[in-house]
Coordinates of N, CA and C in Angstrom, one line a residue:
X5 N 7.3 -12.2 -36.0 CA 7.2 -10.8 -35.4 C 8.5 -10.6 -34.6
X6 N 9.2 -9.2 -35.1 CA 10.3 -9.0 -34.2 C 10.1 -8.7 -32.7
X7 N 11.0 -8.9 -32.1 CA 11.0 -9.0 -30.7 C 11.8 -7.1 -30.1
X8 N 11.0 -6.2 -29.0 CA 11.8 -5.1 -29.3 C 13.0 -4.8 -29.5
X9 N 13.8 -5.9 -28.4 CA 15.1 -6.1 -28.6 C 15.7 -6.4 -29.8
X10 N 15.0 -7.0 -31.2 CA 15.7 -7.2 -32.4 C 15.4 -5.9 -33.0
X11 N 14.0 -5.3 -32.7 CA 13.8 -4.1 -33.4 C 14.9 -3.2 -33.1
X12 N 15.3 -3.0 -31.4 CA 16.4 -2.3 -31.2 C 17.9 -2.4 -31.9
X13 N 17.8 -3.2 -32.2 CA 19.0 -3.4 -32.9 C 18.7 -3.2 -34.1
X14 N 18.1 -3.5 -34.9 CA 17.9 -2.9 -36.1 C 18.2 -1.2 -36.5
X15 N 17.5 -0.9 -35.2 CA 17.7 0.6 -35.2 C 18.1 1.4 -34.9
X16 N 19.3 0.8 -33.8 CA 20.3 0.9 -33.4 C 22.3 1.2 -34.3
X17 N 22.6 1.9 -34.6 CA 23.8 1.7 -34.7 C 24.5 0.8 -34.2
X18 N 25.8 0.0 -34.7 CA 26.7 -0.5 -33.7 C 27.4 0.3 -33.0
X19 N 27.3 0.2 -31.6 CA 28.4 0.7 -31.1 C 29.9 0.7 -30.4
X20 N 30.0 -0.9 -31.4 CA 31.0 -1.5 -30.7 C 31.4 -2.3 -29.5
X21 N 30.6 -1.9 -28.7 CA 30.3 -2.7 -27.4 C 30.0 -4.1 -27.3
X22 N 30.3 -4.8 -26.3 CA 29.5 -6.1 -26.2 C 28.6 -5.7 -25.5
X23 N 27.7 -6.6 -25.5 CA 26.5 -6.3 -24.6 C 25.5 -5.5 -24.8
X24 N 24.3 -5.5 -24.2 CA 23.1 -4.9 -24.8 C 23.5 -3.3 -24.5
X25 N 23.0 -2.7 -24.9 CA 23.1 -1.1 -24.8 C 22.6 -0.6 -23.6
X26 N 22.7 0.5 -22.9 CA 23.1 1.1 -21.7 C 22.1 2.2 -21.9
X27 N 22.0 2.8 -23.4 CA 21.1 4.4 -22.9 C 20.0 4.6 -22.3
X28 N 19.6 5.5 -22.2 CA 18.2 6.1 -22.1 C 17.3 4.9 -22.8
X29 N 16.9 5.2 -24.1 CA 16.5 4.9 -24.8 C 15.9 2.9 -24.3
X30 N 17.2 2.0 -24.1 CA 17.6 0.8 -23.6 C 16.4 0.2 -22.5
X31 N 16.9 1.3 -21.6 CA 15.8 1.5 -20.4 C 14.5 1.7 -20.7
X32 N 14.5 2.5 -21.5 CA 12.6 2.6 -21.7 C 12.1 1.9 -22.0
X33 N 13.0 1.3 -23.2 CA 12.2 0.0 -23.5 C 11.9 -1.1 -22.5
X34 N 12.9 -1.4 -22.2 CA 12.8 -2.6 -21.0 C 12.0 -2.3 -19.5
X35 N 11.7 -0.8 -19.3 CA 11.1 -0.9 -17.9 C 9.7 -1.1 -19.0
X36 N 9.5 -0.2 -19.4 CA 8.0 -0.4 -20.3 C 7.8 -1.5 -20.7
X37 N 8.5 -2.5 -20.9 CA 7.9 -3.9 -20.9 C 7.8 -4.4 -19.7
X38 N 8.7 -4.4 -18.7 CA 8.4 -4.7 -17.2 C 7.1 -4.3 -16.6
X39 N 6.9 -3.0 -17.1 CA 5.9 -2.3 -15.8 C 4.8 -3.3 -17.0
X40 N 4.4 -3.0 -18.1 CA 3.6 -4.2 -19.3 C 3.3 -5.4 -18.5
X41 N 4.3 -6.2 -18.2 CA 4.2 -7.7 -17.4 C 3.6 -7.4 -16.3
X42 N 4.2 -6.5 -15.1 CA 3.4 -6.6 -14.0 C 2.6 -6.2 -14.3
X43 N 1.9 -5.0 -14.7 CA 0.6 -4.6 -15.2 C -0.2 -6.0 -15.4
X44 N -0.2 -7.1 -16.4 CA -0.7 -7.7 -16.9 C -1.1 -8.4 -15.7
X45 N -0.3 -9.1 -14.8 CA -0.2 -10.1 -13.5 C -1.4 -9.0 -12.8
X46 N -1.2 -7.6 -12.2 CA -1.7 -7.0 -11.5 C -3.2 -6.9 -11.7
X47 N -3.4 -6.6 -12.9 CA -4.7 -6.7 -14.1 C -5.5 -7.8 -13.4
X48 N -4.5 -8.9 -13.2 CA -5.8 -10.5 -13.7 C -6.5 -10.3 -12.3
X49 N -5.1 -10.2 -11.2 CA -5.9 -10.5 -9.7 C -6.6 -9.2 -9.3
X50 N -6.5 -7.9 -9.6 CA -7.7 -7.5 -9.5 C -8.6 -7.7 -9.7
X51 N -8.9 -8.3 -11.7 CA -9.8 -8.7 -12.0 C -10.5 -9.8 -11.0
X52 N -10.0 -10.8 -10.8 CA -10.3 -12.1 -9.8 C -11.0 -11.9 -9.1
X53 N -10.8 -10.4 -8.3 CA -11.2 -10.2 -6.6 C -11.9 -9.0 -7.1
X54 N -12.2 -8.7 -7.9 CA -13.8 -7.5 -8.2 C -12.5 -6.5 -7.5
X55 N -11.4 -6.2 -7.9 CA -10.8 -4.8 -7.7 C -10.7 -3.9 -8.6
X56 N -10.2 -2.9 -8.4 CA -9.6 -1.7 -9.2 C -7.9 -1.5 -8.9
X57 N -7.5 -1.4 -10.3 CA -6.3 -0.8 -10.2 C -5.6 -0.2 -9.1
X58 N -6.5 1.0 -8.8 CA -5.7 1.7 -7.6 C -6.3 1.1 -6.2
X59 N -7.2 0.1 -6.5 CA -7.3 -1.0 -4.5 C -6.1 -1.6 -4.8
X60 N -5.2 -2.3 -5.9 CA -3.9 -3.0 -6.1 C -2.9 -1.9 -5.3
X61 N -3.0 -0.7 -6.1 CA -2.0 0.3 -5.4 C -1.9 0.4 -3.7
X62 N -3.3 0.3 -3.5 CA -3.4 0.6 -1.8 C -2.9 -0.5 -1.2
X63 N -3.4 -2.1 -1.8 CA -2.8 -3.3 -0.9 C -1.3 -2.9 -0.9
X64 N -0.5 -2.6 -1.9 CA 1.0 -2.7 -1.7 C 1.4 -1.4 -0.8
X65 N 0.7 -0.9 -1.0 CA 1.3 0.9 0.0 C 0.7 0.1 1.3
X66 N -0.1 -0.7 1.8 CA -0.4 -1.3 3.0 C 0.5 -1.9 3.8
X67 N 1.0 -2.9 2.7 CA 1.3 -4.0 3.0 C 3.5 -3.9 3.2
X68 N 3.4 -2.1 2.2 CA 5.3 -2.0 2.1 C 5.7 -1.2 3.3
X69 N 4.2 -0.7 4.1 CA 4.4 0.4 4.8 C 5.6 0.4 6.3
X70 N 6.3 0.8 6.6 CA 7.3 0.8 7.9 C 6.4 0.4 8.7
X71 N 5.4 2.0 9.1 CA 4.6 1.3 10.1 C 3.1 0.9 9.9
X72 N 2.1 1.0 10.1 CA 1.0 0.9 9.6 C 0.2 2.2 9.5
X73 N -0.6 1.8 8.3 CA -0.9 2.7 7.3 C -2.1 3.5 7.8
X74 N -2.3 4.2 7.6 CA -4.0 5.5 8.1 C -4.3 5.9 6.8
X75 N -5.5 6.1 6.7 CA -6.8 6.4 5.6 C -5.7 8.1 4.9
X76 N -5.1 8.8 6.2 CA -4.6 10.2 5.4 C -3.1 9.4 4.9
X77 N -2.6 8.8 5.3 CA -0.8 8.5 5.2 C -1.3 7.7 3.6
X78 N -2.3 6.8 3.2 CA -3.0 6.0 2.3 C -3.1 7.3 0.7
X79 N -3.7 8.3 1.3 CA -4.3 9.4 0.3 C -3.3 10.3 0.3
X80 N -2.3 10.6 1.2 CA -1.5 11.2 0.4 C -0.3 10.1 -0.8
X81 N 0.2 8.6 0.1 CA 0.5 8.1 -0.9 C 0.0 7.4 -2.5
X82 N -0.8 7.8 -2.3 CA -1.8 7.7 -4.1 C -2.1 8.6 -4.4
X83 N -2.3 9.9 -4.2 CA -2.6 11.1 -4.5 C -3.9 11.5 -4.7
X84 N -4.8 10.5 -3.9 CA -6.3 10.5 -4.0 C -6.9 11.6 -3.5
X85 N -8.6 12.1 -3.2 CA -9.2 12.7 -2.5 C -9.3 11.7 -1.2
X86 N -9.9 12.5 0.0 CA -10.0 11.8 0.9 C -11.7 10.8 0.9
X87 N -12.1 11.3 -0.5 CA -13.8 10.4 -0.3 C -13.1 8.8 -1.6
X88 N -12.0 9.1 -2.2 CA -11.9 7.9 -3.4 C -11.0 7.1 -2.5
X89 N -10.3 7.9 -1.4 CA -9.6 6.7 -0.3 C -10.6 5.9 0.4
X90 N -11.9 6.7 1.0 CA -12.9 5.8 1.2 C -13.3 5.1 0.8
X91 N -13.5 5.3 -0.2 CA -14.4 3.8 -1.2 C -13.3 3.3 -1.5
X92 N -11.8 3.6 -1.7 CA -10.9 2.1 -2.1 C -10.8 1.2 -0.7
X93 N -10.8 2.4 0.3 CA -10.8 1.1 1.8 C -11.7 0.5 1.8
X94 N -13.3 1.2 1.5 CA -14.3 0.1 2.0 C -14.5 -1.1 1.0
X95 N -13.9 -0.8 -0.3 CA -13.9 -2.0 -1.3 C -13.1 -2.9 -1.0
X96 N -12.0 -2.5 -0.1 CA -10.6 -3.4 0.5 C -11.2 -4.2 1.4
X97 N -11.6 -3.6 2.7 CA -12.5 -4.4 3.5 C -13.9 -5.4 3.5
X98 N -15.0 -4.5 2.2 CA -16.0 -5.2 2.2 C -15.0 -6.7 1.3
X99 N -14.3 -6.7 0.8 CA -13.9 -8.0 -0.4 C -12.7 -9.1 1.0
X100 N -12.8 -8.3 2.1 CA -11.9 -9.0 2.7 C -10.1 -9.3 2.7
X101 N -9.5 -8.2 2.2 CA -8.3 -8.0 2.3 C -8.0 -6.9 3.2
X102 N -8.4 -6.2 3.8 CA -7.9 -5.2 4.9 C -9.1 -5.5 6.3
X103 N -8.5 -5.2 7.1 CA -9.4 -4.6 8.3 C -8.9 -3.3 8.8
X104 N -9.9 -2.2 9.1 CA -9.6 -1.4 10.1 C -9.6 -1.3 11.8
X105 N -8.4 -0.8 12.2 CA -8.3 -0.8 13.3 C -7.6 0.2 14.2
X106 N -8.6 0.4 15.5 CA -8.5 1.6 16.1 C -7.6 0.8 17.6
X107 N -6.7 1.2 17.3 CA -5.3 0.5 18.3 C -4.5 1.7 18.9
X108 N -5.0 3.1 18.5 CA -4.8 4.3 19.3 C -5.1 4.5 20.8
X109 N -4.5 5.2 21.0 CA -5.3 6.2 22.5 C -6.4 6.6 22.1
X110 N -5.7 7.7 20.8 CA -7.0 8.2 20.3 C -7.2 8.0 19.6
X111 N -8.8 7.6 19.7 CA -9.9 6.7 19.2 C -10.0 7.1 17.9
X112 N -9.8 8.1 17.3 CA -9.9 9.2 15.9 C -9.3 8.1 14.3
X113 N -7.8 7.6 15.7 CA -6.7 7.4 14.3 C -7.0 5.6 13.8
X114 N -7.2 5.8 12.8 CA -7.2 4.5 12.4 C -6.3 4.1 11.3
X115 N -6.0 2.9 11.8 CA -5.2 1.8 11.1 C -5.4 0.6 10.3
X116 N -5.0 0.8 9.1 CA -5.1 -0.4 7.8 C -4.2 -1.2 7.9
X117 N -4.9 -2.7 8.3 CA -4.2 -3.8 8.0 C -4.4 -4.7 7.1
X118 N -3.5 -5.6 6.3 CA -3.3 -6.5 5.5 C -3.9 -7.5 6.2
X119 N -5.1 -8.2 5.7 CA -5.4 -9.4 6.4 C -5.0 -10.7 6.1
X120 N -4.1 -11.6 7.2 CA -3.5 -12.9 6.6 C -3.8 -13.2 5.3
X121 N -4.9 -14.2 5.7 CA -5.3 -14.9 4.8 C -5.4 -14.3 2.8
X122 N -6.2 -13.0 2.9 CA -5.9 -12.0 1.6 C -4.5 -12.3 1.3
X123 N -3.3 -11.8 2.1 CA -2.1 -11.6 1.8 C -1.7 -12.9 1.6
X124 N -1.7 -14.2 2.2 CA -1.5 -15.7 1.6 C -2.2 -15.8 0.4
X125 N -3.4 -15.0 -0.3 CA -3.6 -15.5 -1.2 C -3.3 -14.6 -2.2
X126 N -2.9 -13.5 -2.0 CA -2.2 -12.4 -2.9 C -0.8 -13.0 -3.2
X127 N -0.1 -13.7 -1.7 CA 1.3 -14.2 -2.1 C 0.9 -15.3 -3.2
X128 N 0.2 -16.6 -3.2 CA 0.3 -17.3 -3.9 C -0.4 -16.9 -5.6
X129 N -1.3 -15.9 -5.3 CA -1.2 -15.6 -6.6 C 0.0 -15.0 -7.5
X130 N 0.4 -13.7 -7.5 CA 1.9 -13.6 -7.3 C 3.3 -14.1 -7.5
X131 N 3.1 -15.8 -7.0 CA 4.2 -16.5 -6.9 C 5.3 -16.7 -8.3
X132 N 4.1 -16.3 -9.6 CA 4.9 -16.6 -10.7 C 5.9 -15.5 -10.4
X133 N 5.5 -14.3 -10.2 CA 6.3 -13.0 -10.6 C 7.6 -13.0 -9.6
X134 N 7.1 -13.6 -8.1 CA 8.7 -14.1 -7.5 C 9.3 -15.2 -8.1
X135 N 9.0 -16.0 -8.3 CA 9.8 -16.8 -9.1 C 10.6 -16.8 -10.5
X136 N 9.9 -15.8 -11.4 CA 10.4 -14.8 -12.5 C 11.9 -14.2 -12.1
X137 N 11.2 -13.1 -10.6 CA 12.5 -12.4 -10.2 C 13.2 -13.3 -9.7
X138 N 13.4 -14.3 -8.8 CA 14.3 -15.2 -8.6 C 15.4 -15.8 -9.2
X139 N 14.1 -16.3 -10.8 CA 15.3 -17.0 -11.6 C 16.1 -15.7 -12.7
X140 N 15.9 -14.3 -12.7 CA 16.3 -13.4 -12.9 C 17.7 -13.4 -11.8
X141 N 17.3 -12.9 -10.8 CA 17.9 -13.0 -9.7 C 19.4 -13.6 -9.8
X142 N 19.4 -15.0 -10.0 CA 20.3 -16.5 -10.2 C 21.0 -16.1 -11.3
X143 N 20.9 -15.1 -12.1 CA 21.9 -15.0 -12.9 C 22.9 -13.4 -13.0
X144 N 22.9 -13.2 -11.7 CA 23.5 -12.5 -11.3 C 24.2 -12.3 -9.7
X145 N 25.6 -12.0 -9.8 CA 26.4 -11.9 -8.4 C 25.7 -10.8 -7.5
X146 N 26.3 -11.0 -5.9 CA 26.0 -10.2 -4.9 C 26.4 -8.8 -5.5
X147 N 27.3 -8.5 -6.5 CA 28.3 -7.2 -6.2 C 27.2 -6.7 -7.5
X148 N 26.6 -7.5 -8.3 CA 25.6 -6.9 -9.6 C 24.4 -6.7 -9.0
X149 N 24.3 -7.8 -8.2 CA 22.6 -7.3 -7.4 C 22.2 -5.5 -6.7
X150 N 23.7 -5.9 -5.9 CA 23.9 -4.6 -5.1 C 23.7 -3.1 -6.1
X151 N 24.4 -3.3 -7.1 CA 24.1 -2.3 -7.9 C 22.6 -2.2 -8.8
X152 N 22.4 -3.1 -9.0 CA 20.7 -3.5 -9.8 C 19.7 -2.4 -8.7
X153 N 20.3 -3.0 -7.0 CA 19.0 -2.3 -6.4 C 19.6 -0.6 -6.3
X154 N 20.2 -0.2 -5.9 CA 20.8 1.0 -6.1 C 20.2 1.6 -7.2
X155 N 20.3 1.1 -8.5 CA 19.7 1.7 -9.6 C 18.1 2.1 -9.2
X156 N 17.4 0.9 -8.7 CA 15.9 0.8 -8.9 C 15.6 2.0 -7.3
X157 N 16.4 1.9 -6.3 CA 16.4 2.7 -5.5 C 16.7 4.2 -5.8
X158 N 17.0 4.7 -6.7 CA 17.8 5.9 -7.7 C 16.3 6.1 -8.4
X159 N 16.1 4.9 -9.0 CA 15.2 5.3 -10.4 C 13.6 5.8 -9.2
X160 N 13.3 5.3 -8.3 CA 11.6 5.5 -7.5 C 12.1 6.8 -6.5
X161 N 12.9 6.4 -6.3 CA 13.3 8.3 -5.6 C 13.0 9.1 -6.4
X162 N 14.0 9.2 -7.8 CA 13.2 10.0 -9.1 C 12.3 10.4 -9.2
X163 N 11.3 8.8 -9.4 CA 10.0 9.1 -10.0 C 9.3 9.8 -8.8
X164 N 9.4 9.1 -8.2 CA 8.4 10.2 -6.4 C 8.4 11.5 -7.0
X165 N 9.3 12.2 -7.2 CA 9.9 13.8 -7.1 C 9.3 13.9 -8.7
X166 N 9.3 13.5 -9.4 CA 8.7 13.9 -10.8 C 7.5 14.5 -10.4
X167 N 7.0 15.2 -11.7 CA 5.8 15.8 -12.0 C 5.8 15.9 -13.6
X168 N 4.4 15.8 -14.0 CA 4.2 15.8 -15.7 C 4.6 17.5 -15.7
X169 N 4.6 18.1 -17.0 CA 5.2 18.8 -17.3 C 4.1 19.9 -17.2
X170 N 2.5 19.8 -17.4 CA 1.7 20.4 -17.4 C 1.3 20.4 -15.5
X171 N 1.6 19.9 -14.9 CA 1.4 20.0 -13.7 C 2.4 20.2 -12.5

């Protein structure tokens, strides 16, 4: 069975170039397999921990947040209602990966935290996919890195600001 990169070539013109191809086209393939892999990694350990997809989405909006996260700062970053934010926190919490915490003046605002132990064991589950990016990583200079994240920082700015076309 071909691999998409032989398919791409197949169906590709030459274009003379060394190197794998640069378009549009290049990219799709390749993030679409990427986002495929982590999907797949993301998949198992929710499965593991009796989660859903979008409790995965909330640990990482938790966990990448500047400062710490609140139930509204949570629902606007997923695009949830404010009752499907509730049941993904209380699913977070009843399974033991978040606690909430009221560390305000006012008593109102509450705060989502990553709990150790969850997060040690999200890290170690995980570990393949840093290790993936790592040895990824190693075959590339400071001055290519620099530009690798620039792209990926370019490409989620993008997507943020996207909208489907019917919406």
């Amino acid at each position: 069975m071909a691999t998409a990169d032989q398919r791409e070539q197949r169906e590709r013109p030459d274009t003379g170039t060394d190197g794998p191809p640069t378009d549009l086209y290049a990219f799709a393939v390749r993030l679409r397999r990427m986002n495929g892999e982590i999907n797949r990694l993301v998949q198992g350990f929710a499965g593991d921990h009796g989660l859903h997809a979008t409790d995965i989405q909330a640990l990482a909006a938790i966990m990448d947040a500047d400062e710490p996260m609140t139930p509204s700062g949570l629902r606007r970053h997923l695009g949830l209602t404010s009752g499907a934010v509730t049941a993904c926190v209380d699913r977070l919490e009843r399974a033991g990966h978040i606690r909430r915490v009221r560390e305000s003046a006012d008593r109102r605002v509450v705060h989502l935290h990553y709990e150790p132990d969850a997060r040690a064991s999200a890290r170690s589950y995980f570990r393949p996919l840093a290790e993936a990016t790592e040895a990824a990583r190693s075959r590339f200079d400071e001055q290519e890195l620099a530009v690798v994240v620039r792209f990926l920082e370019a490409l989620n700015d993008e997507l943020s600001a996207a909208r489907p076309n019917g919406g």
